[in-house]
mmCIF file of C-alpha atoms and ligand atoms in Angstrom:
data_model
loop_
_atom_site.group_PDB
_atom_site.id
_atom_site.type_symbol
_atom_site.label_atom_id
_atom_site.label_comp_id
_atom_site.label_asym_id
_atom_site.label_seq_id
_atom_site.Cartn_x
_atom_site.Cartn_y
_atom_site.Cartn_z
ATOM 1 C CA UNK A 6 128.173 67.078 239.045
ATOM 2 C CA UNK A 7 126.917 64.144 237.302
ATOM 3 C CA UNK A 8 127.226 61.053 238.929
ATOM 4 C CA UNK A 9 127.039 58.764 236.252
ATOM 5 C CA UNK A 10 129.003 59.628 232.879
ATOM 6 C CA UNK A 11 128.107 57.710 229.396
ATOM 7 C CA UNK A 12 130.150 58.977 226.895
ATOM 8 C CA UNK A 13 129.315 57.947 223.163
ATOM 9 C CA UNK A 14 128.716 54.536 223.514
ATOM 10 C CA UNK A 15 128.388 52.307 220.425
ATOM 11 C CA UNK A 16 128.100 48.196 220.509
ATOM 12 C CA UNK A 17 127.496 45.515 217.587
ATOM 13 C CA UNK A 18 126.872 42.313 217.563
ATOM 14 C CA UNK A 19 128.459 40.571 214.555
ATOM 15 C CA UNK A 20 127.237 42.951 211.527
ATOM 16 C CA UNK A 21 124.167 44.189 213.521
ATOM 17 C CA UNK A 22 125.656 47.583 215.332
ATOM 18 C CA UNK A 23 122.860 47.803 218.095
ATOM 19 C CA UNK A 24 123.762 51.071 220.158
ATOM 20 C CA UNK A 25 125.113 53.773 217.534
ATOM 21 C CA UNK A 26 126.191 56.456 220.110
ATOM 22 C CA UNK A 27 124.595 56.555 223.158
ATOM 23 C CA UNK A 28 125.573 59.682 225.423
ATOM 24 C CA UNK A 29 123.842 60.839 228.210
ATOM 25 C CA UNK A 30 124.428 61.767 231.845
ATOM 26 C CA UNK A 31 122.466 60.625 235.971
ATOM 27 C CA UNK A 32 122.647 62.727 238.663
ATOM 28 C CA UNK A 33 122.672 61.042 242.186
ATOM 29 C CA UNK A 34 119.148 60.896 243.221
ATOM 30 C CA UNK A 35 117.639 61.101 239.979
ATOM 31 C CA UNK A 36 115.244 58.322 238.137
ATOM 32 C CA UNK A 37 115.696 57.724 234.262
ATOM 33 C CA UNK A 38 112.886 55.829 232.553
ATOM 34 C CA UNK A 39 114.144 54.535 229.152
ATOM 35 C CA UNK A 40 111.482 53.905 226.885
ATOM 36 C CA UNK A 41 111.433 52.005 222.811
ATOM 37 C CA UNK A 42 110.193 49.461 220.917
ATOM 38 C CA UNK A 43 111.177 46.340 221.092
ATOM 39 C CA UNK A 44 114.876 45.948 219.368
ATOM 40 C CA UNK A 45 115.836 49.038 220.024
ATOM 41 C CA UNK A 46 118.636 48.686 222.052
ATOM 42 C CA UNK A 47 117.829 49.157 225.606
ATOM 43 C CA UNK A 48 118.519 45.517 227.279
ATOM 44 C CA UNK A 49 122.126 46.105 225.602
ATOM 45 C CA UNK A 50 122.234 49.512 226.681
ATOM 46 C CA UNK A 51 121.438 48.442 230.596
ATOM 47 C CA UNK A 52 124.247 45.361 229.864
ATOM 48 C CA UNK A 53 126.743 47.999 228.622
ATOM 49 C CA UNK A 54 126.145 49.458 231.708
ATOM 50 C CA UNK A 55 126.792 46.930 234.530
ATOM 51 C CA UNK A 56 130.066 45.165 232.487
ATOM 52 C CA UNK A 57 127.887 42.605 231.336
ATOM 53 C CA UNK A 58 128.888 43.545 227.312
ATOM 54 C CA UNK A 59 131.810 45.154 226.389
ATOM 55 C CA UNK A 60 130.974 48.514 224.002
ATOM 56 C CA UNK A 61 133.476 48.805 220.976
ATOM 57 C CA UNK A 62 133.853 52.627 221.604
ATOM 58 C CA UNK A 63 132.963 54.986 224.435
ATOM 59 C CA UNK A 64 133.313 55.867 228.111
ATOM 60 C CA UNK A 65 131.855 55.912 231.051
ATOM 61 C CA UNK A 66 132.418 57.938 234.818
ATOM 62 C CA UNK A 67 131.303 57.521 238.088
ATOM 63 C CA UNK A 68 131.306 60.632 240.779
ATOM 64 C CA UNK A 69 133.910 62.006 237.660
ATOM 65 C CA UNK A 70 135.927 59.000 237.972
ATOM 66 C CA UNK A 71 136.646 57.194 234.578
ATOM 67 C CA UNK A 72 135.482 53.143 235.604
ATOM 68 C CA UNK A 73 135.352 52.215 231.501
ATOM 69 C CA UNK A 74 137.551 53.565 228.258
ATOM 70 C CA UNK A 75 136.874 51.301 225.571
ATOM 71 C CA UNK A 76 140.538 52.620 224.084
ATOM 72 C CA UNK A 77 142.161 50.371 227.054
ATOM 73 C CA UNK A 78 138.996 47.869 227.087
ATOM 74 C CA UNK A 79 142.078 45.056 226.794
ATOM 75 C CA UNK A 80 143.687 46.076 229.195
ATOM 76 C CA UNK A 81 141.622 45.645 232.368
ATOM 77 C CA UNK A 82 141.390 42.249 234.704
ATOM 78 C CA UNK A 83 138.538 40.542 235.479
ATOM 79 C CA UNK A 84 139.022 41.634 239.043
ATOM 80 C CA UNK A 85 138.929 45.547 238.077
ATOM 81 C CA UNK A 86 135.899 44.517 236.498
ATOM 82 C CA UNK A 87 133.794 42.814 239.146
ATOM 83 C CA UNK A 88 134.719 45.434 240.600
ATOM 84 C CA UNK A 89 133.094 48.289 238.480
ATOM 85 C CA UNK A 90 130.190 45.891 238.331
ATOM 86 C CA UNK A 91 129.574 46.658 241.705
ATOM 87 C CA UNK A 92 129.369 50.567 241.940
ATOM 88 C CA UNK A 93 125.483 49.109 239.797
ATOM 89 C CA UNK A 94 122.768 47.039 240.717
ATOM 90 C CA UNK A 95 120.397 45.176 237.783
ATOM 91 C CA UNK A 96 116.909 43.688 238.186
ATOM 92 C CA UNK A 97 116.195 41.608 235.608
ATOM 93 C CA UNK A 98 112.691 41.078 233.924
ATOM 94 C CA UNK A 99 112.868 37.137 234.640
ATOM 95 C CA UNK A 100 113.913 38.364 238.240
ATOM 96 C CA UNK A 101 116.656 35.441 238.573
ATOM 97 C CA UNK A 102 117.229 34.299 242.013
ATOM 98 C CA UNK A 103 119.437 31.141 242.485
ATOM 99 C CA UNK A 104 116.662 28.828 242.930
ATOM 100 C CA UNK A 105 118.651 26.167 245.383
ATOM 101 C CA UNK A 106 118.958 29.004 247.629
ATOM 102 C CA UNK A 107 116.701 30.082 250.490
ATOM 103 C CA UNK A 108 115.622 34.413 250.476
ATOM 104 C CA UNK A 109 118.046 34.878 253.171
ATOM 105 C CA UNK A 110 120.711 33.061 251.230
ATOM 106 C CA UNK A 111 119.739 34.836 248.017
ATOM 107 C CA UNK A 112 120.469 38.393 249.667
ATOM 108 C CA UNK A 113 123.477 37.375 252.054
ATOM 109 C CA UNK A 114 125.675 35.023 249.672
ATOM 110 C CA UNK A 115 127.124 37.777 247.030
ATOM 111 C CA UNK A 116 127.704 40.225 249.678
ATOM 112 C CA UNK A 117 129.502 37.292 252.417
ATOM 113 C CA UNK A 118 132.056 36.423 249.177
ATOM 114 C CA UNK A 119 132.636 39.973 248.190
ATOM 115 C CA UNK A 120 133.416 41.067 252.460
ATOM 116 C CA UNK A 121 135.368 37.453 252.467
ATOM 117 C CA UNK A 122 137.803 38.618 249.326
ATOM 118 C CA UNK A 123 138.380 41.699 250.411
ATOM 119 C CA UNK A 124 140.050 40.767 253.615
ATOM 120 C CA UNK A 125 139.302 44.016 255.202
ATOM 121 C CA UNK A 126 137.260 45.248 258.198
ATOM 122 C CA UNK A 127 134.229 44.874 256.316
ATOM 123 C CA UNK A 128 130.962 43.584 257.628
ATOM 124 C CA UNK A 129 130.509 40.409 259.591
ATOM 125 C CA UNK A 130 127.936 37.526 258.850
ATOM 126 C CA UNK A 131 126.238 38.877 261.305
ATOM 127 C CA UNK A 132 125.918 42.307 259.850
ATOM 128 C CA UNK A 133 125.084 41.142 256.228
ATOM 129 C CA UNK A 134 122.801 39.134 257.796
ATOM 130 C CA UNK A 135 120.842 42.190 259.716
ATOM 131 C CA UNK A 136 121.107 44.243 256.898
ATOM 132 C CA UNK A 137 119.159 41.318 254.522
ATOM 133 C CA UNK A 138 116.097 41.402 257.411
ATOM 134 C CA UNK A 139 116.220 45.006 257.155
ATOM 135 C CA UNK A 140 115.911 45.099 253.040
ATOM 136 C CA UNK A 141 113.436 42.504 253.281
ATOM 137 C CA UNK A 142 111.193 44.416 255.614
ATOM 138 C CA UNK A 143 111.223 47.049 253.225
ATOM 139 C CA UNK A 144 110.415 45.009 250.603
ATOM 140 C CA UNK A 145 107.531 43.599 252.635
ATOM 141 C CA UNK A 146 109.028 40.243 252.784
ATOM 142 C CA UNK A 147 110.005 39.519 256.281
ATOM 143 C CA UNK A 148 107.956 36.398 256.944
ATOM 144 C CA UNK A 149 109.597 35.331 253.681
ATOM 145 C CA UNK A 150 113.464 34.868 255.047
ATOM 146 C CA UNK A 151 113.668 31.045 255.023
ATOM 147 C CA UNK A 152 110.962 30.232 251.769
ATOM 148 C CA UNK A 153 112.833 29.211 248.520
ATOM 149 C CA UNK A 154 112.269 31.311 245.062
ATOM 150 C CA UNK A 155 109.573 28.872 243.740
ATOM 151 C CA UNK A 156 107.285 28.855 246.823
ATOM 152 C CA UNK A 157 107.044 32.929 246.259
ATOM 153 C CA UNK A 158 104.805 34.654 243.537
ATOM 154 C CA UNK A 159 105.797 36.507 240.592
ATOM 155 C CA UNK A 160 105.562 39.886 242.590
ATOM 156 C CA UNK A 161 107.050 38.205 245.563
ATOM 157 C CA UNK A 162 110.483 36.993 243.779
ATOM 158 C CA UNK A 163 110.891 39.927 241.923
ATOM 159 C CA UNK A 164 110.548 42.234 245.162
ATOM 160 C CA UNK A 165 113.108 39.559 246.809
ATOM 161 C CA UNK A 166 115.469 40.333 243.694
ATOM 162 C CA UNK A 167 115.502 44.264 244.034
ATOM 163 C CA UNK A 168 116.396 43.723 247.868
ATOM 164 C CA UNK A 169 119.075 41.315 246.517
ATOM 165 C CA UNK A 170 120.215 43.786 244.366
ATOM 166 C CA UNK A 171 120.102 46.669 247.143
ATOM 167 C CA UNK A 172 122.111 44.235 249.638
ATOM 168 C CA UNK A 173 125.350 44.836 247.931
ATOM 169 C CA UNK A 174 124.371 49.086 247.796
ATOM 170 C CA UNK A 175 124.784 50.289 244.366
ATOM 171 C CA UNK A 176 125.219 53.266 243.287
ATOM 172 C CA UNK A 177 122.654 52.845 240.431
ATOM 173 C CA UNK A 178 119.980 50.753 240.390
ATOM 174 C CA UNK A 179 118.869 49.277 237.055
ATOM 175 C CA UNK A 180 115.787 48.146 235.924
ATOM 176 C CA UNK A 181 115.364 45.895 233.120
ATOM 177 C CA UNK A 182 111.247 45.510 232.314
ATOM 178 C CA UNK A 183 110.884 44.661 235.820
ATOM 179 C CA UNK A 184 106.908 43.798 235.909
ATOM 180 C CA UNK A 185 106.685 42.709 232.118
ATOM 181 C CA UNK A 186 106.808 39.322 233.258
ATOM 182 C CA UNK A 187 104.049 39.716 235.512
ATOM 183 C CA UNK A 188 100.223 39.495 235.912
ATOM 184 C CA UNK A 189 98.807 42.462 235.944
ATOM 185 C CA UNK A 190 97.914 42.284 239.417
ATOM 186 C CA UNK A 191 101.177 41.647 240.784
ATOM 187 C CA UNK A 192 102.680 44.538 238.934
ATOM 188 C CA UNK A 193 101.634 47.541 241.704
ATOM 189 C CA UNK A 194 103.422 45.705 244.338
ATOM 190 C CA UNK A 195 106.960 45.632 242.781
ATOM 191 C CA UNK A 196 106.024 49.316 241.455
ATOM 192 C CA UNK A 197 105.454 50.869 244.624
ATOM 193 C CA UNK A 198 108.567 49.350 245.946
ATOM 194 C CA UNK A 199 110.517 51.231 243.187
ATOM 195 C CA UNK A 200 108.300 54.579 243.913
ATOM 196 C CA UNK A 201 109.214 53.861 247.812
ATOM 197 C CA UNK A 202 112.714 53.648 246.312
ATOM 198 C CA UNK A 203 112.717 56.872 244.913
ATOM 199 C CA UNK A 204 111.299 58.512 247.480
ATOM 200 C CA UNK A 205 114.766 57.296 249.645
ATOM 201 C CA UNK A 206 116.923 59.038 247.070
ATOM 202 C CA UNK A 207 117.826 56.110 244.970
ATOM 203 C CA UNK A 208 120.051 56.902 241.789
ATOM 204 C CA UNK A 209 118.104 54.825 239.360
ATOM 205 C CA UNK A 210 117.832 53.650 235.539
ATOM 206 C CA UNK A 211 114.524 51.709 234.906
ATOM 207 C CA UNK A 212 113.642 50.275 231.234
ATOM 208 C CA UNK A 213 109.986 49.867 231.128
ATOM 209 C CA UNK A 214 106.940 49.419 229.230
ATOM 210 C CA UNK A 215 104.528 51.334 231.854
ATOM 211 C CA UNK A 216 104.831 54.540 230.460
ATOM 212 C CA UNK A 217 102.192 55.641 233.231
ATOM 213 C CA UNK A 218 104.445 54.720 235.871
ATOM 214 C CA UNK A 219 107.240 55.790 233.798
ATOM 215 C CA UNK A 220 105.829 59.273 233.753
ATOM 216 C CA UNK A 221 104.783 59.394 237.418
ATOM 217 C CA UNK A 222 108.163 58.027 238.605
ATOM 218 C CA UNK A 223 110.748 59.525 236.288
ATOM 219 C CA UNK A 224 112.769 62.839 236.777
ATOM 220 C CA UNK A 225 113.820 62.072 232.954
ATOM 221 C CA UNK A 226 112.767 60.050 230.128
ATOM 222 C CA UNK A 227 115.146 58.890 227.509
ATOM 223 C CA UNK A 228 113.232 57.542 224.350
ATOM 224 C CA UNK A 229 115.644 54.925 222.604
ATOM 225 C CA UNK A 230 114.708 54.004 218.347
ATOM 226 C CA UNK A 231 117.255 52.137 216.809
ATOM 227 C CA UNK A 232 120.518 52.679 219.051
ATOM 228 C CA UNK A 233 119.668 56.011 219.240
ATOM 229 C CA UNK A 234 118.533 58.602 221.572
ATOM 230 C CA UNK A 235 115.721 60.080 219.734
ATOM 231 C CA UNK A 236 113.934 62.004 222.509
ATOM 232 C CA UNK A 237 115.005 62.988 225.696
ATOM 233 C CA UNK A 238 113.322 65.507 228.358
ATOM 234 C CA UNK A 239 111.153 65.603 231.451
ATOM 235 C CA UNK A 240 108.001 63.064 231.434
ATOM 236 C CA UNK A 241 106.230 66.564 230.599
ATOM 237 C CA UNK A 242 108.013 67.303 227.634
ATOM 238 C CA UNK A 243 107.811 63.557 226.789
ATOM 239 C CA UNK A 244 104.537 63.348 226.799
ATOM 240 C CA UNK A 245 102.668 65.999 226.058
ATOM 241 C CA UNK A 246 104.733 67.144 223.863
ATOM 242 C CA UNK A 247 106.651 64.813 221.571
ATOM 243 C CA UNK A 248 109.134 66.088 219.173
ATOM 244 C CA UNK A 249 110.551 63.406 217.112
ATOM 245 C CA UNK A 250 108.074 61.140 214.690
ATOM 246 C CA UNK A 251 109.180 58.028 215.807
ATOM 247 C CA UNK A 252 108.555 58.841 219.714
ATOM 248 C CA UNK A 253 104.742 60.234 218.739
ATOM 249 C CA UNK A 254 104.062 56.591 216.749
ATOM 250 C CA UNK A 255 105.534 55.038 219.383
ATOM 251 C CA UNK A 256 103.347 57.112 222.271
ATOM 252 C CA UNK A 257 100.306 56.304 219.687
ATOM 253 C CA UNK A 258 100.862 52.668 219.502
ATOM 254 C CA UNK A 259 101.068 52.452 223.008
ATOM 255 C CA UNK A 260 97.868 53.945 223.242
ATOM 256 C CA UNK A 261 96.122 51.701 221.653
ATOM 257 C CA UNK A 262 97.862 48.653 223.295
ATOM 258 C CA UNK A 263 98.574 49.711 226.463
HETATM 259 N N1 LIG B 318 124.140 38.685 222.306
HETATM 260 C C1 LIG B 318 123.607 39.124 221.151
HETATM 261 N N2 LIG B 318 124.027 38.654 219.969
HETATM 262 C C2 LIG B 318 123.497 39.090 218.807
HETATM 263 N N3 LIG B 318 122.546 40.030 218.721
HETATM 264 C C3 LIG B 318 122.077 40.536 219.862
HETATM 265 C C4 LIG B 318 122.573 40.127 221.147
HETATM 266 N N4 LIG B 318 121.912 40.813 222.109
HETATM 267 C C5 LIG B 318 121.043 41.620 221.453
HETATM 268 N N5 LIG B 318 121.150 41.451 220.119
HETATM 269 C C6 LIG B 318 120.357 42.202 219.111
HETATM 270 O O1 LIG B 318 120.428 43.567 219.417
HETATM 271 C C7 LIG B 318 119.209 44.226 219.137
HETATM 272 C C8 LIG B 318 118.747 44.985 220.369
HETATM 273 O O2 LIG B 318 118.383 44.056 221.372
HETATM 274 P P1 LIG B 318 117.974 44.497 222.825
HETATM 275 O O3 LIG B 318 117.663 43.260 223.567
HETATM 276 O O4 LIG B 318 119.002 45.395 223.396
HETATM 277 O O5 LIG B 318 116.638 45.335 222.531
HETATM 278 P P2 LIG B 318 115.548 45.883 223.543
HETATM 279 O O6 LIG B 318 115.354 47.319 223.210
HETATM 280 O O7 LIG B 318 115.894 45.536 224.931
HETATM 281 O O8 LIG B 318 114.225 45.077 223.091
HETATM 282 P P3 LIG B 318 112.972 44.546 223.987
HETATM 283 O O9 LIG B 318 112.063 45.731 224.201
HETATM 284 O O10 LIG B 318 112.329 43.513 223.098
HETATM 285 O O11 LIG B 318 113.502 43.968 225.252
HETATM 286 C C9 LIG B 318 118.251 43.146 218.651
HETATM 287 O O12 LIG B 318 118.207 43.193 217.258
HETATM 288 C C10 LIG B 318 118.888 41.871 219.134
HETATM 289 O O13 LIG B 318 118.570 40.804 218.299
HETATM 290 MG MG1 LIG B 319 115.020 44.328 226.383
#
């Protein structure tokens, strides 16, 4: 079974209707790359996602359970939603750490509020606090623990901000351009990270504009135009063999300004 669920998803902003049915299904262990032009939908897409817009029509399931209707959108607290928010994870292109707070703080606060209103026999400082050594480590950040977001590189915070992201355990990890803000020679570190990722089993969704690493990583590419899927299949079938007009400009374009 699936284990994520997006059921005909449509969102506008104002007049401008930006996503005009977006349906499409993740199994658990399984990397999406979403690829499109610029405009076409795929930040609002990612936001639609993690409850950070609101779609005017659609649904969406987690392990079959129904976490969004937009028929009782109205009807759900705030709580209920912070609460769907966390079965995802989102890495942001401008990475985003709180920059008055230390690594360690960065990848231990969120969790230490979330075990603190719960009330139950969650995890202990102590724990959270193991658990952010052991995500840094992965990240290859250890010596890092104490430095604040501006004394790190590019590379460095962004690889601090998927570890953030992993310290509360999502179910689905999205990406959102996650080296386009990069030089081009910090973009291998944070991609091997996601590579080392998927080779753990990690459910994720990453927008990008490296279609080689797109291709390499990916058990699926979705090809976005407009708020619309126009293309979907394996990097393979993606690549080599492009169906719709808009995907083989695209490819094209991208060829010549890679
Ligand atoms: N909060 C908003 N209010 C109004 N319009 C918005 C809002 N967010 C996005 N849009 C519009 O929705 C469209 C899609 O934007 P979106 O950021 O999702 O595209 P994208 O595919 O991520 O593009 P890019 O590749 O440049 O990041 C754009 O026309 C954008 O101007
Ligand atoms: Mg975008």
């Amino acid at each position: 079974m699936a284990l994520l669920e997006i059921e005909n998803i449509h969102k506008r902003f104002g007049k401008t209707e930006v996503l005009k049915g977006i349906s499409f299904s993740v199994d658990k262990g399984e990397v999406l790359s979403i690829l499109g032009s610029s405009g076409g939908g795929k930040t609002t897409l990612l936001r639609c996602i993690n409850f950070l817009e609101t779609p005017d029509t659609g649904k969406m399931k987690i392990g079959g359970k129904e976490i969004f209707n937009a028929e009782n959108k109205d009807k759900v607290s705030e709580k209920q939603i912070r609460e769907n928010r966390l079965h995802f994870g989102l890495v942001f292109q401008s990475f985003n750490l709180f920059p008055q707070y230390t690594v360690m703080e960065n990848l231990t606060l969120a969790k230490e509020l979330i075990e603190k209103s719960r009330k139950k026999d969650g995890m202990s400082k102590e724990q959270i606090r193991e658990k952010a050594k052991e995500l840094l480590e992965n990240v290859g950040l250890s010596e890092k623990a104490q430095a604040y977001p501006c004394e790190l590189s590019g590379g460095q915070q962004q690889r601090v901000a998927i570890a953030r992201a992993l310290s509360l355990d999502p179910e689905v990890l999205c990406f959102d351009e996650p080296t386009s803000a990069l030089d081009p020679e910090l973009t291998g570190e944070v991609l091997r990270v996601i590579r080392e990722l998927k080779n753990t089993g990690r459910t994720m969704i990453i927008v990008t504009h490296e279609l080689g690493f797109a291709r390499s990583v990916s058990d699926r590419i979705m090809f976005i135009a407009d708020g619309r899927i126009e293309e979907e299949g394996t990097p393979d079938e993606v690549f080599d063999n492009p169906k719709s007009e808009k995907m083989k400009a695209f490819l094209s374009k991208s060829l010549e300004n890679p």
